[in-house]
Amino acid sequence: MNRRLFVCAGAVAVAAAAGGFIYTRSARQAPPPAVPPPAVPPDALASLLALSLPDLDGKPQALSQWRGQPMVINFWATWCAPCVKEMPELDELQKKAGKVKFVGIGVDTADNMRRFVAKVPVSYPLLVMGAGAVDMLRGLGNPAGGLPFTLVLNADGSIKQKILGQIDPAVLEKTVMGLAA
């Protein structure tokens, strides 16, 4: 019986060692290349840039007024914790960025957004799109419609970068300052 137990324990130890070796070896291999996100249909981006949305005073603002300059368009909401956290970072970056235009599009109500900016001032335009923005987000390559969602556009209106989730300020600054040069 002792000998049988010893043989079984030895077999288990060999199997565990082999499994550990295989696991460790596979963990050291480079991960498969990331699959790029689906391209944004040109009509979805054109639809966004053709919009005229109310600002916090209710005055319509056409996104096309900023055509020909690089833009950072940030979709956000007052009830979205990561959105709220990144707003001061976006505002600070906007002040450094020179010719790059920042625009915040609220997936919220104008009243909520006005109360928010009374506490957390933002120096770039905030436009109101409301819940209808979720369909727009999906068309722009954000299938879940999650927030925050940021688009960085080249001066020609093409997408330079899409960021789903909270921004990394250092990474975004590098991208934006490259556009501002």
XYZ file of N, CA, C and O in Angstrom:
724
model
N 0.827 -1.191 0.000
C 0.000 0.000 0.000
C 0.871 1.254 0.000
O 0.571 2.184 -0.729
N 1.921 1.287 0.845
C 2.826 2.429 0.885
C 3.498 2.648 -0.460
O 3.671 3.784 -0.893
N 3.884 1.518 -1.088
C 4.544 1.646 -2.377
C 3.573 2.210 -3.432
O 3.940 3.063 -4.233
N 2.322 1.763 -3.408
C 1.319 2.257 -4.356
C 1.089 3.759 -4.126
O 0.982 4.533 -5.064
N 1.006 4.175 -2.883
C 0.822 5.593 -2.549
C 2.012 6.411 -3.029
O 1.847 7.483 -3.592
N 3.206 5.875 -2.846
C 4.413 6.556 -3.287
C 4.422 6.714 -4.808
O 4.751 7.773 -5.337
N 4.040 5.691 -5.546
C 4.008 5.738 -7.010
C 2.962 6.760 -7.481
O 3.214 7.555 -8.379
N 1.769 6.752 -6.858
C 0.721 7.716 -7.226
C 1.176 9.143 -6.944
O 0.965 10.050 -7.763
N 1.772 9.361 -5.799
C 2.254 10.702 -5.438
C 3.329 11.145 -6.420
O 3.377 12.306 -6.844
N 4.200 10.226 -6.827
C 5.242 10.550 -7.797
C 4.641 10.922 -9.148
O 5.075 11.870 -9.801
N 3.615 10.189 -9.570
C 2.958 10.481 -10.851
C 2.287 11.850 -10.805
O 2.344 12.615 -11.778
N 1.660 12.167 -9.673
C 1.015 13.474 -9.524
C 2.071 14.580 -9.573
O 1.871 15.612 -10.220
N 3.193 14.373 -8.920
C 4.257 15.373 -8.907
C 4.815 15.597 -10.310
O 5.057 16.731 -10.732
N 5.002 14.515 -11.070
C 5.514 14.637 -12.438
C 4.499 15.396 -13.303
O 4.860 16.281 -14.078
N 3.225 15.062 -13.178
C 2.187 15.738 -13.961
C 2.124 17.222 -13.605
O 1.990 18.074 -14.486
N 2.227 17.539 -12.311
C 2.189 18.942 -11.884
C 3.392 19.706 -12.427
O 3.265 20.845 -12.895
N 4.566 19.080 -12.380
C 5.767 19.738 -12.894
C 5.650 19.973 -14.399
O 6.003 21.041 -14.908
N 5.133 18.985 -15.127
C 4.973 19.136 -16.578
C 3.971 20.252 -16.877
O 4.191 21.073 -17.768
N 2.872 20.283 -16.141
C 1.873 21.341 -16.339
C 2.461 22.713 -16.040
O 2.226 23.673 -16.768
N 3.227 22.814 -14.966
C 3.866 24.089 -14.624
C 4.851 24.534 -15.686
O 4.920 25.706 -16.049
N 5.603 23.581 -16.227
C 6.560 23.901 -17.294
C 5.835 24.431 -18.528
O 6.219 25.447 -19.108
N 4.778 23.732 -18.930
C 4.021 24.152 -20.118
C 3.404 25.523 -19.886
O 3.449 26.397 -20.752
N 2.828 25.746 -18.705
C 2.207 27.035 -18.400
C 3.241 28.158 -18.429
O 3.039 29.203 -19.041
N 4.382 27.933 -17.778
C 5.430 28.956 -17.723
C 5.963 29.266 -19.113
O 6.162 30.418 -19.472
N 6.144 28.224 -19.925
C 6.660 28.431 -21.274
C 5.674 29.223 -22.127
O 6.060 30.134 -22.846
N 4.390 28.904 -22.012
C 3.397 29.630 -22.814
C 3.247 31.063 -22.323
O 2.964 31.960 -23.103
N 3.430 31.320 -21.031
C 3.303 32.678 -20.492
C 4.439 33.574 -20.979
O 4.281 34.779 -21.083
N 5.611 32.953 -21.287
C 6.752 33.748 -21.738
C 6.664 34.122 -23.210
O 7.345 35.020 -23.661
N 5.854 33.414 -23.965
C 5.722 33.722 -25.378
C 4.985 35.036 -25.546
O 4.148 35.408 -24.743
N 5.296 35.716 -26.606
C 4.632 36.995 -26.879
C 3.151 36.752 -27.127
O 2.772 35.758 -27.739
N 2.316 37.655 -26.614
C 0.883 37.494 -26.846
C 0.575 37.679 -28.330
O 1.346 38.307 -29.060
N -0.530 37.106 -28.760
C -0.867 37.289 -30.173
C -1.095 38.771 -30.457
O -1.462 39.530 -29.561
N -0.858 39.190 -31.680
C -1.051 40.612 -31.995
C -2.496 41.013 -31.765
O -3.411 40.227 -32.007
N -2.678 42.227 -31.288
C -4.024 42.735 -31.032
C -4.752 42.920 -32.354
O -4.161 43.351 -33.338
N -6.012 42.581 -32.334
C -6.832 42.787 -33.518
C -7.285 44.238 -33.483
O -7.838 44.696 -32.490
N -7.014 44.995 -34.529
C -7.410 46.406 -34.499
C -8.924 46.526 -34.435
O -9.641 45.674 -34.967
N -9.413 47.574 -33.760
C -10.857 47.760 -33.695
C -11.405 48.030 -35.091
O -10.674 48.473 -35.979
N -12.676 47.714 -35.280
C -13.224 47.972 -36.611
C -13.121 49.446 -36.960
O -13.207 50.313 -36.100
N -12.913 49.696 -38.227
C -12.810 51.077 -38.695
C -14.154 51.774 -38.539
O -15.203 51.147 -38.610
N -14.094 53.055 -38.300
C -15.314 53.849 -38.185
C -15.806 54.138 -39.597
O -15.048 54.644 -40.422
N -17.054 53.807 -39.876
C -17.566 54.140 -41.208
C -17.474 55.646 -41.434
O -17.797 56.435 -40.552
N -17.019 56.060 -42.616
C -16.869 57.494 -42.879
C -18.169 58.263 -42.660
O -18.140 59.405 -42.236
N -19.316 57.618 -42.942
C -20.583 58.322 -42.776
C -20.904 58.587 -41.308
O -21.530 59.583 -40.981
N -20.444 57.713 -40.385
C -20.685 57.940 -38.958
C -19.911 59.161 -38.480
O -20.441 60.014 -37.763
N -18.655 59.258 -38.883
C -17.843 60.408 -38.496
C -18.375 61.674 -39.170
O -18.482 62.722 -38.533
N -18.747 61.570 -40.429
C -19.311 62.728 -41.135
C -20.606 63.181 -40.467
O -20.857 64.380 -40.340
N -21.419 62.220 -40.028
C -22.670 62.561 -39.330
C -22.386 63.320 -38.039
O -23.072 64.290 -37.720
N -21.366 62.864 -37.309
C -21.000 63.557 -36.069
C -20.567 64.987 -36.381
O -21.042 65.943 -35.763
N -19.675 65.133 -37.336
C -19.122 66.451 -37.627
C -20.134 67.390 -38.282
O -19.920 68.599 -38.310
N -21.226 66.837 -38.788
C -22.285 67.656 -39.387
C -23.319 68.116 -38.357
O -24.190 68.924 -38.668
N -23.201 67.617 -37.129
C -24.185 67.958 -36.097
C -24.079 69.395 -35.629
O -22.991 69.982 -35.601
N -25.194 69.899 -35.205
C -25.273 71.168 -34.504
C -25.970 70.842 -33.183
O -27.098 70.360 -33.186
N -25.271 71.048 -32.092
C -25.784 70.687 -30.768
C -25.876 71.926 -29.886
O -25.040 72.827 -30.018
N -26.832 71.955 -28.967
C -26.933 73.111 -28.082
C -25.796 73.139 -27.062
O -25.377 72.107 -26.554
N -25.305 74.343 -26.783
C -24.350 74.497 -25.688
C -25.137 74.600 -24.382
O -26.363 74.408 -24.377
N -24.491 74.918 -23.293
C -25.173 74.955 -21.997
C -26.137 76.119 -21.863
O -26.966 76.144 -20.958
N -26.055 77.075 -22.774
C -27.013 78.187 -22.801
C -28.136 77.936 -23.796
O -28.979 78.805 -24.014
N -28.118 76.771 -24.456
C -29.151 76.440 -25.419
C -28.883 76.937 -26.825
O -29.690 76.733 -27.720
N -27.738 77.583 -27.036
C -27.401 78.117 -28.352
C -26.787 77.007 -29.211
O -25.823 76.358 -28.800
N -27.323 76.775 -30.421
C -26.777 75.722 -31.286
C -25.327 76.018 -31.688
O -24.991 77.145 -32.041
N -24.517 74.987 -31.629
C -23.111 75.081 -32.033
C -22.834 73.974 -33.049
O -22.988 72.799 -32.743
N -22.429 74.346 -34.231
C -22.098 73.369 -35.271
C -20.669 72.882 -35.066
O -19.752 73.697 -34.936
N -20.490 71.578 -35.041
C -19.136 71.053 -34.929
C -18.312 71.428 -36.156
O -17.092 71.516 -36.080
N -18.972 71.679 -37.269
C -18.265 72.044 -38.502
C -17.546 73.392 -38.382
O -16.650 73.672 -39.180
N -17.886 74.201 -37.377
C -17.189 75.489 -37.218
C -15.707 75.300 -36.897
O -14.924 76.220 -37.052
N -15.347 74.089 -36.443
C -13.948 73.816 -36.104
C -13.266 72.963 -37.172
O -12.174 72.444 -36.944
N -13.895 72.827 -38.321
C -13.318 72.060 -39.423
C -11.970 72.678 -39.805
O -11.803 73.881 -39.774
N -11.021 71.823 -40.139
C -9.710 72.308 -40.568
C -8.713 72.429 -39.436
O -7.566 72.802 -39.667
N -9.142 72.132 -38.222
C -8.183 72.119 -37.112
C -8.306 70.809 -36.355
O -9.369 70.189 -36.344
N -7.225 70.362 -35.741
C -7.293 69.127 -34.964
C -8.290 69.289 -33.811
O -8.453 70.392 -33.275
N -8.951 68.196 -33.457
C -9.961 68.250 -32.396
C -9.834 67.061 -31.460
O -9.430 65.976 -31.869
N -10.232 67.298 -30.226
C -10.429 66.233 -29.249
C -11.899 66.332 -28.855
O -12.336 67.361 -28.339
N -12.647 65.281 -29.152
C -14.068 65.241 -28.824
C -14.254 64.193 -27.738
O -13.976 63.018 -27.945
N -14.721 64.651 -26.596
C -14.882 63.777 -25.433
C -16.366 63.625 -25.114
O -17.045 64.605 -24.821
N -16.859 62.391 -25.207
C -18.231 62.073 -24.801
C -18.193 61.726 -23.322
O -17.392 60.890 -22.897
N -19.069 62.331 -22.547
C -19.014 62.187 -21.092
C -20.411 62.369 -20.496
O -21.349 62.738 -21.201
N -20.519 62.128 -19.189
C -21.764 62.365 -18.447
C -21.413 62.681 -16.997
O -20.386 62.239 -16.484
N -22.275 63.443 -16.358
C -22.028 63.826 -14.961
C -22.124 62.639 -14.021
O -21.513 62.652 -12.955
N -22.855 61.613 -14.397
C -23.045 60.430 -13.549
C -21.959 59.375 -13.766
O -21.961 58.321 -13.142
N -21.022 59.651 -14.653
C -19.937 58.716 -15.003
C -18.684 59.103 -14.217
O -18.056 60.129 -14.510
N -18.332 58.310 -13.223
C -17.189 58.636 -12.353
C -15.880 58.836 -13.128
O -15.165 59.809 -12.878
N -15.499 57.939 -14.060
C -14.256 58.176 -14.801
C -14.313 59.458 -15.634
O -13.297 60.137 -15.806
N -15.504 59.792 -16.145
C -15.663 61.029 -16.923
C -15.355 62.235 -16.048
O -14.609 63.139 -16.442
N -15.950 62.232 -14.870
C -15.782 63.344 -13.932
C -14.315 63.470 -13.531
O -13.766 64.568 -13.461
N -13.664 62.317 -13.316
C -12.266 62.335 -12.890
C -11.350 62.922 -13.960
O -10.399 63.637 -13.650
N -11.639 62.647 -15.242
C -10.736 63.108 -16.288
C -11.009 64.533 -16.758
O -10.188 65.107 -17.462
N -12.121 65.120 -16.388
C -12.456 66.472 -16.872
C -11.378 67.509 -16.529
O -10.976 68.272 -17.412
N -10.882 67.585 -15.298
C -9.810 68.562 -15.029
C -8.548 68.293 -15.843
O -7.863 69.227 -16.267
N -8.242 67.005 -16.092
C -7.061 66.662 -16.896
C -7.252 67.122 -18.344
O -6.333 67.655 -18.959
N -8.438 66.905 -18.878
C -8.728 67.364 -20.240
C -8.666 68.883 -20.321
O -8.125 69.444 -21.275
N -9.209 69.554 -19.305
C -9.190 71.014 -19.295
C -7.756 71.543 -19.256
O -7.409 72.481 -19.976
N -6.930 70.939 -18.441
C -5.529 71.362 -18.347
C -4.804 71.129 -19.670
O -4.051 71.987 -20.136
N -5.044 69.995 -20.280
C -4.404 69.687 -21.555
C -4.879 70.646 -22.649
O -4.086 71.099 -23.480
N -6.156 70.984 -22.627
C -6.699 71.920 -23.602
C -5.994 73.266 -23.512
O -5.715 73.898 -24.524
N -5.651 73.691 -22.318
C -4.968 74.976 -22.138
C -3.551 74.951 -22.713
O -3.033 75.978 -23.130
N -2.938 73.766 -22.760
C -1.584 73.627 -23.298
C -1.572 73.420 -24.808
O -0.559 73.638 -25.450
N -2.683 72.969 -25.355
C -2.704 72.411 -26.713
C -2.730 73.423 -27.837
O -2.636 73.037 -28.996
N -2.882 74.684 -27.552
C -2.845 75.684 -28.615
C -3.960 75.542 -29.622
O -5.126 75.713 -29.306
N -3.598 75.159 -30.854
C -4.581 75.146 -31.937
C -5.496 73.916 -31.945
O -6.378 73.816 -32.785
N -5.318 72.974 -31.041
C -6.190 71.806 -30.978
C -7.462 72.185 -30.225
O -7.407 72.680 -29.106
N -8.613 71.960 -30.852
C -9.901 72.327 -30.269
C -10.455 71.162 -29.466
O -10.537 70.049 -29.960
N -10.817 71.425 -28.227
C -11.446 70.429 -27.370
C -12.934 70.723 -27.302
O -13.338 71.882 -27.187
N -13.747 69.676 -27.360
C -15.194 69.801 -27.253
C -15.689 68.638 -26.408
O -15.327 67.484 -26.650
N -16.519 68.939 -25.419
C -17.150 67.902 -24.612
C -18.594 67.746 -25.055
O -19.316 68.738 -25.176
N -18.991 66.516 -25.319
C -20.374 66.240 -25.700
C -21.008 65.442 -24.575
O -20.593 64.312 -24.290
N -21.997 66.060 -23.931
C -22.638 65.449 -22.775
C -23.743 64.480 -23.144
O -24.662 64.815 -23.878
N -23.623 63.282 -22.618
C -24.661 62.264 -22.728
C -25.482 62.426 -21.446
O -25.493 61.569 -20.570
N -26.096 63.583 -21.331
C -26.695 64.022 -20.078
C -27.666 65.158 -20.383
O -27.859 65.516 -21.542
N -28.212 65.761 -19.333
C -29.087 66.917 -19.522
C -28.288 68.203 -19.333
O -27.266 68.218 -18.631
N -28.762 69.272 -19.938
C -28.100 70.569 -19.789
C -28.088 71.005 -18.329
O -27.086 71.560 -17.851
N -29.180 70.759 -17.593
C -29.232 71.142 -16.175
C -28.149 70.436 -15.370
O -27.452 71.071 -14.574
N -28.008 69.134 -15.555
C -26.961 68.386 -14.835
C -25.576 68.901 -15.196
O -24.704 69.037 -14.329
N -25.370 69.187 -16.476
C -24.066 69.657 -16.918
C -23.757 71.047 -16.365
O -22.625 71.320 -15.955
N -24.755 71.923 -16.310
C -24.541 73.272 -15.734
C -24.176 73.173 -14.252
O -23.277 73.871 -13.783
N -24.870 72.307 -13.523
C -24.537 72.128 -12.091
C -23.116 71.599 -11.940
O -22.379 72.004 -11.047
N -22.722 70.689 -12.830
C -21.376 70.126 -12.774
C -20.315 71.204 -12.987
O -19.373 71.308 -12.207
N -20.450 72.014 -14.047
C -19.417 73.011 -14.350
C -19.414 74.158 -13.348
O -18.428 74.888 -13.275
N -20.474 74.296 -12.569
C -20.452 75.281 -11.486
C -19.455 74.845 -10.412
O -18.835 75.674 -9.759
N -19.282 73.530 -10.267
C -18.339 72.981 -9.272
C -16.966 72.690 -9.882
O -15.949 72.842 -9.220
N -16.957 72.215 -11.123
C -15.718 71.847 -11.810
C -15.679 72.627 -13.122
O -16.170 72.165 -14.138
N -15.109 73.834 -13.095
C -15.094 74.659 -14.319
C -14.319 73.993 -15.457
O -13.294 73.355 -15.239
N -14.852 74.143 -16.645
C -14.229 73.612 -17.852
C -14.164 74.762 -18.850
O -15.162 75.439 -19.075
N -12.998 74.978 -19.441
C -12.818 76.140 -20.309
C -13.056 75.856 -21.792
O -12.913 76.749 -22.605
N -13.406 74.643 -22.141
C -13.721 74.348 -23.536
C -15.229 74.156 -23.683
O -15.929 73.945 -22.697
N -15.750 74.244 -24.911
C -17.196 74.156 -25.108
C -17.764 72.793 -24.693
O -17.173 71.754 -24.990
N -18.895 72.844 -24.029
C -19.641 71.641 -23.675
C -20.974 71.702 -24.415
O -21.698 72.697 -24.316
N -21.252 70.658 -25.152
C -22.473 70.579 -25.934
C -23.336 69.441 -25.404
O -22.820 68.462 -24.853
N -24.642 69.564 -25.571
C -25.583 68.597 -25.012
C -26.130 67.710 -26.122
O -26.695 68.207 -27.099
N -25.961 66.403 -25.954
C -26.518 65.466 -26.912
C -27.535 64.544 -26.255
O -28.370 63.960 -26.921
N -27.450 64.384 -24.951
C -28.399 63.527 -24.255
C -28.195 62.057 -24.569
O -27.180 61.647 -25.130
N -29.204 61.263 -24.226
C -29.115 59.814 -24.374
C -29.003 59.388 -25.831
O -28.549 58.285 -26.124
N -29.390 60.232 -26.767
C -29.272 59.916 -28.186
C -27.837 59.697 -28.624
O -27.586 59.149 -29.703
N -26.897 60.107 -27.812
C -25.481 59.957 -28.160
C -25.053 58.495 -28.194
O -24.087 58.158 -28.884
N -25.755 57.626 -27.486
C -25.342 56.232 -27.418
C -25.322 55.598 -28.811
O -24.384 54.881 -29.160
N -26.325 55.864 -29.627
C -26.321 55.330 -30.995
C -25.158 55.898 -31.797
O -24.536 55.191 -32.587
N -24.858 57.161 -31.599
C -23.727 57.786 -32.281
C -22.425 57.103 -31.851
O -21.567 56.808 -32.684
N -22.273 56.845 -30.552
C -21.067 56.186 -30.050
C -20.876 54.827 -30.700
O -19.761 54.458 -31.073
N -21.965 54.084 -30.825
C -21.879 52.756 -31.446
C -21.404 52.869 -32.890
O -20.570 52.085 -33.333
N -21.922 53.840 -33.608
C -21.499 54.037 -34.992
C -20.052 54.469 -35.121
O -19.419 54.252 -36.156
N -19.519 55.063 -34.063
C -18.139 55.551 -34.076
C -17.129 54.513 -33.589
O -15.971 54.832 -33.345
N -17.574 53.272 -33.434
C -16.643 52.213 -33.040
C -16.636 51.898 -31.562
O -15.688 51.312 -31.063
N -17.689 52.261 -30.855
C -17.830 51.982 -29.428
C -19.100 51.140 -29.279
O -20.152 51.663 -28.929
N -19.026 49.823 -29.590
C -20.230 48.999 -29.676
C -21.075 48.962 -28.409
O -22.288 48.847 -28.486
N -20.452 49.089 -27.252
C -21.214 49.063 -26.005
C -21.811 50.428 -25.663
O -22.657 50.528 -24.791
N -21.344 51.467 -26.336
C -21.820 52.812 -26.016
C -21.294 53.301 -24.679
O -21.907 54.131 -24.025
N -20.132 52.783 -24.253
C -19.556 53.123 -22.957
C -18.970 54.516 -22.889
O -18.624 55.117 -23.900
N -18.870 54.999 -21.669
C -18.295 56.321 -21.387
C -17.185 56.180 -20.367
O -17.215 55.268 -19.543
N -16.248 57.114 -20.382
C -16.016 58.147 -21.381
C -15.498 57.543 -22.684
O -14.955 56.441 -22.712
N -15.677 58.312 -23.736
C -15.216 57.918 -25.063
C -14.651 59.170 -25.714
O -15.332 60.187 -25.791
N -13.405 59.095 -26.146
C -12.716 60.263 -26.681
C -12.193 59.974 -28.081
O -11.599 58.926 -28.307
N -12.449 60.912 -28.970
C -11.911 60.846 -30.332
C -10.896 61.958 -30.499
O -11.160 63.101 -30.134
N -9.755 61.627 -31.052
C -8.751 62.622 -31.409
C -8.737 62.664 -32.933
O -8.503 61.642 -33.584
N -9.043 63.842 -33.482
C -9.132 63.996 -34.935
C -7.983 64.826 -35.470
O -7.598 65.833 -34.871
N -7.465 64.398 -36.608
C -6.474 65.189 -37.338
C -7.165 66.417 -37.922
O -8.400 66.481 -37.978
N -6.399 67.374 -38.401
C -6.963 68.590 -38.986
C -7.845 68.284 -40.198
O -8.792 69.024 -40.474
N -7.582 67.177 -40.895
C -8.405 66.824 -42.058
C -9.699 66.110 -41.663
O -10.470 65.697 -42.521
N -9.920 65.942 -40.351
C -11.150 65.310 -39.875
C -11.068 63.809 -39.727
O -12.026 63.172 -39.283
N -9.939 63.210 -40.062
C -9.786 61.762 -39.891
C -9.452 61.447 -38.431
O -8.940 62.297 -37.693
N -9.734 60.223 -38.040
C -9.498 59.812 -36.652
C -8.037 59.442 -36.457
O -7.504 58.576 -37.142
N -7.415 60.098 -35.499
C -6.027 59.806 -35.114
C -6.015 58.735 -34.024
O -5.186 57.833 -34.025
N -6.958 58.876 -33.071
C -6.975 57.958 -31.929
C -8.388 57.893 -31.361
O -9.108 58.892 -31.342
N -8.767 56.688 -30.921
C -10.019 56.478 -30.190
C -9.659 55.948 -28.818
O -8.832 55.049 -28.697
N -10.286 56.510 -27.789
C -10.008 56.069 -26.424
C -11.331 55.729 -25.761
O -12.165 56.604 -25.537
N -11.525 54.456 -25.449
C -12.702 54.033 -24.704
C -12.281 53.875 -23.255
O -11.358 53.121 -22.953
N -12.905 54.606 -22.377
C -12.532 54.593 -20.968
C -11.750 55.851 -20.632
O -11.533 56.721 -21.482
N -11.331 55.913 -19.388
C -10.626 57.099 -18.906
C -9.307 57.290 -19.638
O -8.597 56.326 -19.914
N -9.001 58.525 -19.949
C -7.758 58.835 -20.665
C -6.541 58.599 -19.773
O -6.628 58.657 -18.551
N -5.416 58.351 -20.401
C -4.118 58.404 -19.735
C -3.577 59.777 -20.124
O -3.234 60.003 -21.295
N -3.537 60.731 -19.183
C -3.170 62.104 -19.536
C -1.836 62.223 -20.264
O -1.721 63.002 -21.211
N -0.832 61.447 -19.871
C 0.488 61.553 -20.511
C 0.436 61.074 -21.953
O 1.023 61.694 -22.843
N -0.273 59.996 -22.204
C -0.376 59.458 -23.563
C -1.164 60.423 -24.443
O -0.762 60.733 -25.569
N -2.296 60.917 -23.920
C -3.097 61.843 -24.708
C -2.330 63.140 -24.961
O -2.392 63.696 -26.055
N -1.585 63.601 -23.980
C -0.808 64.829 -24.168
C 0.202 64.663 -25.301
O 0.350 65.554 -26.145
N 0.868 63.525 -25.335
C 1.846 63.278 -26.402
C 1.158 63.321 -27.768
O 1.662 63.943 -28.707
N -0.004 62.686 -27.878
C -0.743 62.675 -29.150
C -1.185 64.087 -29.526
O -0.984 64.532 -30.653
N -1.777 64.787 -28.570
C -2.315 66.131 -28.835
C -1.209 67.119 -29.171
O -1.355 67.923 -30.101
N -0.103 67.053 -28.452
C 0.975 68.001 -28.725
C 1.598 67.729 -30.095
O 2.081 68.643 -30.759
N 1.550 66.474 -30.550
C 2.001 66.157 -31.900
C 1.092 66.800 -32.944
O 1.564 67.216 -34.003
N -0.180 66.906 -32.644
C -1.128 67.551 -33.565
C -0.954 69.065 -33.552
O -1.191 69.725 -34.546
N -0.582 69.597 -32.385
C -0.474 71.043 -32.225
C 0.800 71.605 -32.873
O 0.897 72.797 -33.110
N 1.766 70.715 -33.140
C 3.052 71.174 -33.692
C 2.933 71.636 -35.119
O 2.095 71.300 -35.864
